[in-house]
XYZ file of C-alpha atoms in Angstrom:
555
model
C 101.386 126.468 70.148
C 98.402 124.130 69.801
C 97.404 121.995 72.755
C 97.488 118.214 72.574
C 93.717 117.990 72.384
C 93.581 120.601 69.599
C 96.124 118.610 67.589
C 94.166 115.409 68.208
C 90.827 116.963 67.232
C 92.280 118.243 63.958
C 93.543 114.776 63.019
C 92.039 113.005 60.024
C 91.603 109.461 61.299
C 91.317 106.399 59.120
C 88.373 104.073 59.686
C 89.601 101.411 62.086
C 88.826 98.790 59.452
C 91.539 100.375 57.267
C 94.032 100.480 60.135
C 93.316 96.810 60.809
C 94.008 95.917 57.157
C 97.605 97.076 57.580
C 98.033 94.149 59.986
C 96.047 91.719 57.793
C 93.057 91.779 60.134
C 89.745 91.103 58.390
C 86.686 93.269 58.985
C 84.696 90.368 60.463
C 87.449 89.877 63.067
C 86.680 93.307 64.531
C 83.971 94.201 67.012
C 83.362 97.862 66.206
C 82.793 100.637 68.732
C 81.958 103.315 66.184
C 84.234 104.191 63.240
C 87.558 104.505 65.009
C 87.629 101.954 67.827
C 87.309 98.192 67.828
C 87.792 95.165 69.973
C 89.685 92.247 68.505
C 87.842 88.966 68.438
C 88.771 85.627 69.944
C 88.535 84.221 66.420
C 91.391 86.487 65.312
C 93.521 85.472 68.290
C 92.909 81.806 67.447
C 93.660 82.316 63.738
C 97.096 83.867 64.265
C 98.251 81.877 67.302
C 100.837 79.984 65.235
C 102.247 83.091 63.535
C 105.883 83.880 64.201
C 106.366 86.469 66.943
C 107.612 89.899 65.939
C 110.360 91.730 67.789
C 109.388 93.350 71.099
C 110.774 96.749 72.141
C 110.154 97.968 75.696
C 110.129 101.719 76.326
C 110.887 102.887 79.865
C 112.297 106.015 81.497
C 114.209 107.599 84.333
C 112.263 108.534 87.483
C 109.481 111.008 86.628
C 109.991 114.643 87.566
C 107.916 117.836 87.242
C 110.132 118.640 84.248
C 108.557 115.830 82.228
C 110.072 112.868 80.406
C 107.551 111.917 77.695
C 107.763 108.123 77.781
C 104.382 107.535 76.156
C 105.058 110.279 73.614
C 108.327 108.577 72.628
C 106.588 105.190 72.461
C 103.976 106.561 70.076
C 106.519 108.550 68.059
C 108.788 105.526 67.679
C 105.854 103.485 66.398
C 105.009 106.249 63.915
C 108.630 106.456 62.766
C 108.829 102.696 62.191
C 105.682 102.963 60.083
C 107.226 105.823 58.141
C 110.203 103.537 57.420
C 107.838 100.960 55.917
C 108.006 98.536 58.830
C 104.989 96.446 59.802
C 104.923 97.957 63.275
C 102.414 98.545 66.050
C 102.382 99.914 69.585
C 100.895 98.386 72.743
C 99.858 100.717 75.571
C 97.862 100.826 78.783
C 94.461 102.492 78.979
C 94.366 105.753 80.988
C 92.591 105.950 84.344
C 89.980 108.624 84.964
C 91.652 109.448 88.290
C 94.789 111.061 86.823
C 92.785 112.555 83.923
C 90.758 114.641 86.363
C 93.552 114.973 88.933
C 97.113 116.144 88.253
C 98.697 114.023 85.543
C 96.152 114.468 82.795
C 95.644 111.914 80.022
C 97.918 109.179 78.790
C 97.663 109.284 75.022
C 101.090 110.712 74.216
C 101.528 114.339 73.227
C 102.037 116.790 70.410
C 102.248 114.989 67.079
C 102.918 111.630 68.735
C 99.467 110.739 70.073
C 96.942 107.945 69.871
C 93.437 108.882 68.765
C 90.550 109.303 69.340
C 92.207 111.060 72.288
C 89.046 112.072 74.170
C 87.514 108.593 73.942
C 90.701 106.912 75.107
C 91.059 109.177 78.131
C 87.413 108.943 79.171
C 85.080 105.918 78.813
C 86.816 104.271 75.820
C 85.275 100.788 75.337
C 84.094 100.402 78.905
C 86.831 98.055 80.122
C 87.449 99.935 83.361
C 83.725 100.093 84.104
C 83.516 96.319 83.674
C 86.480 95.782 86.004
C 84.966 98.127 88.585
C 81.628 96.298 88.377
C 83.220 92.856 88.744
C 85.262 94.046 91.711
C 82.235 95.502 93.473
C 80.018 92.516 92.674
C 82.499 90.361 94.561
C 82.437 92.833 97.470
C 78.626 92.780 97.521
C 78.503 88.980 97.466
C 81.052 88.846 100.282
C 79.053 91.139 102.555
C 75.830 89.395 101.594
C 77.320 86.047 102.597
C 78.246 87.456 105.990
C 74.739 88.923 106.404
C 72.990 85.710 105.349
C 74.436 83.485 108.064
C 78.192 83.436 107.287
C 78.402 79.688 106.606
C 82.083 79.994 105.710
C 82.904 81.377 109.149
C 84.462 84.590 107.845
C 86.171 86.718 110.468
C 84.781 90.191 109.790
C 87.994 91.647 111.240
C 89.920 89.897 108.444
C 88.021 90.986 105.337
C 90.723 92.009 102.849
C 88.722 92.577 99.647
C 88.155 96.281 98.978
C 85.623 98.071 96.840
C 86.918 100.235 93.978
C 86.129 103.320 91.920
C 88.015 104.742 88.926
C 88.256 108.196 90.447
C 90.505 110.015 92.895
C 88.274 110.266 95.985
C 90.198 110.494 99.246
C 87.176 110.291 101.572
C 86.550 106.701 100.452
C 89.949 105.429 101.611
C 88.608 104.431 105.030
C 84.884 104.023 105.552
C 82.381 102.143 107.732
C 79.735 99.960 106.058
C 76.666 98.208 107.425
C 75.368 101.172 109.389
C 71.628 101.301 109.994
C 69.313 98.505 111.081
C 69.888 94.759 111.254
C 68.947 94.188 107.610
C 71.558 96.694 106.379
C 74.482 94.357 106.987
C 77.192 93.794 109.565
C 78.975 96.940 110.702
C 82.671 96.842 109.827
C 85.475 99.034 108.555
C 85.925 98.975 104.788
C 88.096 100.669 102.171
C 88.093 101.771 98.537
C 90.986 101.574 96.081
C 91.154 103.177 92.663
C 90.065 100.697 89.972
C 93.513 100.454 88.434
C 94.740 99.141 91.810
C 92.117 96.376 91.867
C 93.456 92.836 91.676
C 90.911 92.229 88.924
C 92.728 94.784 86.762
C 95.978 92.879 87.286
C 94.234 89.567 86.588
C 92.675 90.820 83.353
C 96.083 92.031 82.196
C 97.808 88.715 82.962
C 95.107 86.303 81.717
C 95.671 84.428 78.464
C 92.015 83.624 77.728
C 88.618 83.294 79.387
C 89.410 79.979 81.063
C 92.636 81.394 82.464
C 90.755 84.501 83.584
C 88.182 82.397 85.462
C 90.918 80.302 87.053
C 92.692 83.431 88.291
C 89.450 85.012 89.504
C 88.647 81.875 91.486
C 91.879 82.220 93.485
C 91.239 85.771 94.722
C 91.438 85.836 98.520
C 88.645 88.022 99.893
C 88.879 87.282 103.619
C 90.096 84.813 106.214
C 88.096 82.554 108.520
C 88.227 82.712 112.279
C 90.909 80.017 112.228
C 93.005 81.820 109.619
C 92.087 79.939 106.443
C 91.697 81.972 103.210
C 88.256 82.483 101.698
C 88.237 82.866 97.917
C 85.956 84.178 95.199
C 85.329 80.544 94.263
C 84.113 79.842 97.811
C 81.566 82.657 97.359
C 80.462 81.210 93.975
C 81.151 84.593 92.390
C 83.460 83.587 89.535
C 80.894 82.969 86.792
C 79.100 86.261 87.284
C 82.379 88.187 87.438
C 83.504 86.512 84.210
C 80.222 87.499 82.561
C 80.922 91.142 83.385
C 84.443 90.802 81.944
C 83.467 88.870 78.787
C 84.092 91.831 76.460
C 86.682 93.612 78.588
C 89.160 90.749 78.132
C 89.286 91.433 74.389
C 92.111 93.807 73.293
C 91.249 97.199 71.800
C 92.584 98.582 68.519
C 92.887 102.288 67.705
C 95.526 104.333 65.821
C 98.177 107.014 66.153
C 97.968 110.376 64.410
C 99.920 108.750 61.557
C 97.671 105.650 61.498
C 100.090 103.231 63.173
C 97.982 100.478 64.793
C 97.750 100.865 68.573
C 96.727 97.994 70.859
C 95.485 99.724 74.021
C 94.266 97.380 76.732
C 94.270 97.306 80.521
C 95.992 99.722 82.850
C 97.278 98.631 86.272
C 99.122 101.360 88.205
C 102.876 100.855 88.250
C 103.526 102.052 91.801
C 100.795 99.783 93.212
C 100.346 96.983 90.669
C 102.558 95.775 87.805
C 102.051 98.711 85.441
C 101.852 96.952 82.052
C 99.216 96.587 79.370
C 97.576 93.193 78.931
C 99.427 90.029 78.011
C 96.707 89.323 75.433
C 97.249 92.656 73.665
C 101.038 92.364 73.650
C 101.039 88.766 72.428
C 98.459 89.489 69.724
C 100.407 92.536 68.543
C 103.537 90.362 68.297
C 101.670 87.797 66.174
C 100.445 90.518 63.796
C 103.505 92.813 63.576
C 107.191 92.596 62.756
C 108.026 95.094 65.522
C 105.925 95.930 68.591
C 106.737 98.937 70.754
C 105.309 98.745 74.268
C 105.835 100.692 77.475
C 105.761 100.124 81.213
C 104.589 102.674 83.757
C 106.668 105.286 85.599
C 110.467 104.869 85.758
C 112.492 101.772 85.007
C 112.774 100.961 88.725
C 109.015 100.340 88.815
C 107.436 99.663 85.421
C 110.377 98.061 83.650
C 111.339 95.927 86.649
C 107.786 94.605 86.885
C 107.495 94.132 83.133
C 110.682 92.074 83.161
C 110.245 90.199 86.448
C 106.451 89.741 86.496
C 104.896 90.122 83.028
C 107.677 88.361 81.145
C 107.773 85.601 83.770
C 104.005 85.059 83.556
C 103.610 85.480 79.798
C 106.726 83.676 78.560
C 107.875 86.677 76.520
C 110.933 88.927 76.640
C 112.030 92.156 74.947
C 114.569 92.229 72.151
C 115.585 95.807 72.969
C 114.878 98.440 75.614
C 114.540 102.176 74.949
C 115.341 104.289 78.020
C 113.846 107.796 77.841
C 115.251 110.884 79.546
C 115.245 114.626 79.032
C 117.980 117.169 79.644
C 115.500 119.111 81.759
C 114.707 116.135 84.002
C 118.386 115.320 84.456
C 119.083 118.917 85.481
C 116.163 118.734 87.918
C 117.810 115.663 89.450
C 120.949 117.778 89.660
C 119.228 120.332 91.883
C 117.966 122.947 89.404
C 114.606 124.554 90.232
C 111.806 123.943 87.729
C 111.729 127.648 86.769
C 115.419 127.560 85.744
C 115.474 124.349 83.696
C 115.596 126.203 80.365
C 119.009 127.703 81.175
C 122.124 125.827 80.062
C 123.715 124.161 83.087
C 126.170 121.394 82.283
C 127.323 121.187 85.902
C 123.796 120.378 87.068
C 123.506 117.900 84.229
C 126.657 116.165 85.452
C 125.196 116.006 88.955
C 121.807 114.714 87.851
C 122.855 112.226 85.208
C 123.589 109.702 87.965
C 119.848 108.884 87.919
C 120.121 107.870 84.268
C 123.343 106.019 85.049
C 121.665 103.866 87.691
C 118.770 102.988 85.379
C 121.234 101.972 82.653
C 123.118 99.739 85.088
C 119.836 98.237 86.320
C 118.610 97.364 82.846
C 121.962 95.935 81.825
C 121.462 93.248 84.485
C 118.622 91.813 82.374
C 120.847 91.159 79.344
C 118.802 93.196 76.844
C 120.416 95.772 74.494
C 119.618 99.372 75.498
C 119.064 102.484 73.415
C 118.995 105.701 75.428
C 117.003 108.513 73.873
C 116.648 112.137 74.852
C 113.170 113.506 74.302
C 114.459 116.808 72.933
C 113.297 120.285 73.957
C 114.049 123.499 72.063
C 115.917 124.829 75.109
C 118.451 121.952 75.051
C 121.895 123.205 74.043
C 124.540 121.462 71.943
C 126.858 121.256 74.943
C 124.168 119.521 77.028
C 123.192 117.090 74.274
C 126.814 116.218 73.550
C 127.530 115.597 77.222
C 124.641 113.133 77.540
C 125.506 111.349 74.285
C 129.139 110.866 75.316
C 128.102 109.698 78.796
C 125.616 107.143 77.451
C 127.973 105.711 74.853
C 130.689 105.383 77.495
C 128.231 103.199 79.447
C 127.981 100.825 76.467
C 124.559 101.942 75.202
C 123.371 103.216 71.854
C 122.059 106.785 71.736
C 119.581 108.760 69.648
C 117.667 112.024 69.891
C 113.870 112.099 69.579
C 111.837 115.102 68.411
C 108.534 113.276 68.170
C 106.415 115.749 70.162
C 107.101 118.438 67.565
C 107.532 116.352 64.410
C 105.731 113.038 64.962
C 107.198 110.078 63.118
C 109.641 112.285 61.213
C 111.156 113.349 64.521
C 111.563 109.725 65.579
C 113.447 108.451 62.526
C 116.889 108.674 64.147
C 115.645 106.655 67.113
C 113.811 104.165 64.894
C 116.904 103.614 62.767
C 119.003 103.042 65.888
C 116.430 100.587 67.284
C 116.286 98.673 63.993
C 120.084 98.509 63.932
C 120.112 97.093 67.474
C 117.388 94.551 66.638
C 119.381 93.407 63.626
C 122.872 93.320 65.098
C 122.558 92.759 68.856
C 121.025 89.702 70.476
C 119.272 89.802 73.823
C 120.303 87.299 76.482
C 117.350 87.870 78.789
C 117.500 86.913 82.437
C 115.524 87.978 85.481
C 117.048 89.259 88.710
C 115.557 86.573 90.959
C 114.371 82.966 90.672
C 110.969 81.534 91.601
C 112.404 79.262 94.278
C 114.013 82.093 96.251
C 112.275 83.105 99.472
C 110.025 86.155 99.425
C 112.534 88.049 101.557
C 115.352 87.192 99.145
C 113.243 88.377 96.210
C 112.440 91.639 97.974
C 116.106 92.078 98.838
C 117.118 91.431 95.219
C 114.877 94.224 93.929
C 115.829 96.598 96.741
C 119.590 96.151 96.388
C 120.014 95.418 92.670
C 117.437 97.890 91.324
C 116.910 100.584 93.952
C 120.515 100.591 95.197
C 119.524 100.065 98.842
C 121.870 98.700 101.474
C 119.152 96.381 102.721
C 115.523 95.999 103.766
C 113.793 96.570 107.099
C 110.374 95.158 107.983
C 107.636 96.443 110.243
C 106.507 93.765 112.743
C 103.191 93.412 110.887
C 105.022 92.824 107.590
C 107.200 90.128 109.187
C 104.077 88.306 110.361
C 102.371 88.709 106.983
C 105.371 87.291 105.132
C 105.358 84.201 107.348
C 101.619 83.681 106.873
C 101.856 84.099 103.082
C 104.742 81.615 102.914
C 102.945 79.129 105.177
C 99.887 79.330 102.904
C 102.059 78.186 99.967
C 102.570 81.462 98.115
C 106.316 81.819 98.695
C 107.121 80.882 95.086
C 105.312 83.919 93.623
C 107.105 86.995 92.248
C 107.028 90.206 94.271
C 105.262 93.376 93.138
C 106.917 96.289 94.906
C 104.693 99.267 95.748
C 106.987 102.286 95.990
C 107.101 105.979 95.207
C 107.776 106.665 91.539
C 109.739 109.838 92.215
C 112.891 108.292 93.662
C 114.937 105.144 93.300
C 114.499 104.864 97.063
C 111.261 104.668 99.048
C 111.643 108.352 99.980
C 110.188 110.633 97.284
C 112.501 113.507 98.248
C 115.735 111.642 97.441
C 116.519 112.505 93.819
C 119.485 111.508 91.677
C 121.121 108.264 92.805
C 120.479 107.799 96.542
C 122.965 105.759 98.540
C 123.235 104.526 102.112
C 119.525 103.843 102.627
C 117.320 100.899 103.570
C 113.967 100.104 101.996
C 111.262 100.011 104.655
C 108.497 97.437 104.170
C 105.365 98.208 106.162
C 102.828 95.771 104.707
C 102.754 92.622 102.571
C 99.742 90.867 101.072
C 99.160 88.224 98.429
C 97.238 88.805 95.214
C 96.685 85.093 94.748
C 94.579 85.496 91.630
C 97.056 87.737 89.839
C 99.860 85.522 91.090
C 102.164 87.927 92.901
C 102.894 89.193 96.391
C 102.428 92.947 96.878
C 105.072 94.611 99.046
C 104.141 98.066 100.357
C 107.053 100.407 101.059
C 106.733 103.918 102.434
C 103.315 105.571 102.311
C 101.721 104.492 99.029
C 98.115 105.545 98.463
C 95.898 102.959 96.767
C 93.161 105.590 96.539
C 94.707 108.920 95.452
C 93.121 112.292 96.206
C 92.530 115.273 93.985
C 94.927 118.247 94.157
C 93.890 121.705 95.320
C 93.193 122.686 91.707
C 92.212 119.472 89.896
C 92.488 119.151 86.133
C 88.722 118.542 86.142
C 88.173 122.287 86.647
C 89.563 122.953 83.138
C 87.547 120.301 81.306
C 84.342 121.284 79.519
C 82.241 120.659 76.436
C 82.070 123.592 73.992
C 79.689 122.942 71.132
C 80.361 119.305 70.243
C 83.997 119.289 71.395
C 85.589 118.412 74.717
C 88.189 120.967 75.829
C 90.722 120.996 78.663
C 91.983 117.417 78.389
C 95.773 117.244 78.088
């Protein structure tokens, strides 16, 4: 069996100018990065702003397991299948982070014959967006420390510096550091921290900004520190906004590439879903909707994280909503939730499937609260048996959802036709009545409780003393009307990664709360979430190499 990168490297790509023509994009509306990548110009966005919006399909999944679910693969395959049906369709995805590429997870370009290409470019430097975000983030950090060194006219309390430096790499030793060591001219000694670039507030801001003016407005509101009397200090106070915007001038423009079957792919931005809001940029999604009849997009990790944030944060901020939701699962992952060891997942086990399908059940019930029609799809493996497939189909239909199998990893668009036909049927015959699970005017605690009880299935929420104090401060500063961005493990509906299936009888434990004033949400940290991941004992980087003129080892 060929590897994903071998399949991608054998692909015959169309020039990106040809891919763009399928969406009526003119050549002079592209800013080319070689033959197969382009940024989309502000002139294009302005030209199509009054076009009718196409239908929006959100792809999400059950909680990720070592067995694999294939959410991005299904997203890509569904887009390919819609193209095969003659639909004017596109997909909208996040950009991969270098951290997971060289760590455990690998790339994020789909898999098999449902991939976006050029795969190596996308998973590595791409068009430089992440480098620009990293540079803007660290420019702000440098200007902050320089201000403190040069007299500290704003009266910053160096014990209350909250802005962190960032790097798009898993590097555990940078989590907690000391800066300013050396002589007097080397700065003020203080504790500092790094986060991975996809956890930077600037990443979230870029993905929620409508245009350059909106971007600058959001950047200006970033809180970097607090004064000795507790007042917030912002990027605007440091006069850093213009220079940061200059670094982000090109990064704010959406990127266009293609799938293996030449379906247009808008790939832009990439905030982590268990730390930030986990969705591609508002600009890319909105532009895709103006240029396509159907747009297939995805949100990170399981529906309890990515989909919840897509629906409660991105849709709230962007004024959009999905017309249908595709919920991805695999028989293998459901059996894993039912207690089967990874080595035994290929064996038929309907009893384990019955035990583990409660995870899928909870995600269905969660998504039904939003009033959007749901299609459940099984990303099919050759080891799945008829008895297992039939059991899942009957279960899903009994829950009031449509069902389809997907074989896109093996067959590309051809393997996604059944799913595409089901999605088109839902778009034609079922109307979404979208609603969010909390209102803006609810208190922050009520919003947190709504997510914890309605989505995670918790009995309630407990708060560390520090979190209680932080919530009061954030509310007193006037940020109580913002949505909440829950930082939680992706592996469980609860905040305990070991609790699989459908946990019950638990509380969500909040240990820290802080405001991302520029992005416009309040981050709620539950459990032990790492904002700077580390590499595993055997990182994926050990397998990556260049042989001749080809990169090998990416997956």
